[in-house]
Coordinates of C-alpha atoms in Angstrom, one line a residue:
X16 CA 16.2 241.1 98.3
X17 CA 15.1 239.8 101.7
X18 CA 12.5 237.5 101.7
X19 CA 9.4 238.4 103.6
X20 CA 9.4 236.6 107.1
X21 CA 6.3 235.2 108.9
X22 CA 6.3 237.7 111.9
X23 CA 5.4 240.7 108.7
X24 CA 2.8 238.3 107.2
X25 CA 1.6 238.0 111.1
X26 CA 1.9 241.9 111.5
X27 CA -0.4 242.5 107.8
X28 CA -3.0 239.8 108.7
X29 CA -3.3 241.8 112.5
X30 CA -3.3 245.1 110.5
X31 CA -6.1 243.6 108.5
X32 CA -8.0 241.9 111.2
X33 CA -7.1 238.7 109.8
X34 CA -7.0 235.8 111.8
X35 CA -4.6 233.0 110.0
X36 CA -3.4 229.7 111.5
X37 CA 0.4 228.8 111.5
X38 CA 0.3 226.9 108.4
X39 CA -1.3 229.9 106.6
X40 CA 1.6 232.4 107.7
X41 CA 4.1 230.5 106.1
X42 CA 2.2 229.8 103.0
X43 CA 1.4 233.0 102.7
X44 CA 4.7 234.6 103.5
X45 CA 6.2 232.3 100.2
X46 CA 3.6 233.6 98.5
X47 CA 4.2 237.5 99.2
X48 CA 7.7 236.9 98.6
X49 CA 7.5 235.9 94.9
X50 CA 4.7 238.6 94.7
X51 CA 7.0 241.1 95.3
X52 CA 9.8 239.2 93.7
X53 CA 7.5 239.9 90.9
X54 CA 7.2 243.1 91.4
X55 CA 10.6 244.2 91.4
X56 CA 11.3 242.4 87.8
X57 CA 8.8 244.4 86.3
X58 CA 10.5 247.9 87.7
X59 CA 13.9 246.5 86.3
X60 CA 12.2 245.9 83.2
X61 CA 10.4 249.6 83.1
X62 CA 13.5 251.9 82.1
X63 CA 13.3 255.7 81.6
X64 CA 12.5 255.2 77.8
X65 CA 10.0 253.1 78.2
X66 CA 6.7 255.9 78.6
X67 CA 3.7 254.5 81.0
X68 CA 0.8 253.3 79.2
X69 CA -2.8 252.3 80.1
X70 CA -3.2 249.7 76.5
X71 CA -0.4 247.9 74.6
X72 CA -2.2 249.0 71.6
X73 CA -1.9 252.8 70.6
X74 CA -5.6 253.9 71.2
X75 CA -8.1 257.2 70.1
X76 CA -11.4 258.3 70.5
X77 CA -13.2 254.9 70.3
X78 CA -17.3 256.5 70.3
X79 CA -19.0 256.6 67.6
X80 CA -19.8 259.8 66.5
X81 CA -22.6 262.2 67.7
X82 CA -25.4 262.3 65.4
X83 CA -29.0 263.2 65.9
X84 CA -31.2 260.4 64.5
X85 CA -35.3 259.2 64.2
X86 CA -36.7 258.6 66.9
X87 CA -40.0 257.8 68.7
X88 CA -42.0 261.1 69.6
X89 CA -43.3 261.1 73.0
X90 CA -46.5 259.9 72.3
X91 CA -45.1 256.3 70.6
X92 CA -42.8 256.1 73.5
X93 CA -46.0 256.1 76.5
X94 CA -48.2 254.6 74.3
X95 CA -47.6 250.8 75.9
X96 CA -47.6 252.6 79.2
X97 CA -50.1 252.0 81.8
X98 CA -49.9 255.5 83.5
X99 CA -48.7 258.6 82.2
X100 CA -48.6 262.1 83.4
X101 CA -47.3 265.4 81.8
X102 CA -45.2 263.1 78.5
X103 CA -43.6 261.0 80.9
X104 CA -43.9 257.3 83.0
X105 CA -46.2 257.6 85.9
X106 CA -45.4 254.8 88.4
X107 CA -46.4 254.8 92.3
X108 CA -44.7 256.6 95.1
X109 CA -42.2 254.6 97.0
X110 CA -40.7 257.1 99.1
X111 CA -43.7 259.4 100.3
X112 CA -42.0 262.4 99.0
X113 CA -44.1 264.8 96.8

């Protein structure tokens, strides 16, 4: 596999309105290369009996389950509250719509 040369590294950093120094290009073109070096052992690796997976670990429904439980009626819930209107919050108008 070719390495990737300076003059592509030049042509990304334009595309992304990059502006590198000299030094930079050619640090960074090494460092693409092995990126993608990289890259292209994992897809070796990968074969057609090998299934795509988003966990190592086989994985089901992790939530807990559904249940209705106690809980505080409306009037515990706005009793610490300052304002209250109609069983909910009542806090001030921040963007002068009614």
């Amino acid at each position: 596999m070719p390495g990737i040369t300076r003059e592509e590294v030049a042509h990304l950093a334009r595309l992304a309105r990059l502006e590198l120094k000299a030094e930079e290009l050619e640090h960074f073109a090494v460092q693409l290369d092995d990126i993608l070096g990289a890259v292209a052992r994992v897809s070796e690796v990968a074969g057609q009996d090998v299934p795509p997976t988003s966990h190592p670990l086989p994985m089901t429904n992790v939530m807990r389950a559904d249940e209705v439980r106690p809980s505080l009626t409306p009037e515990q819930a706005l009793s610490g509250a300052p304002a209250q209107e109609q069983q909910r919050f009542k806090v001030p108008q921040i963007l002068g719509e009614d």
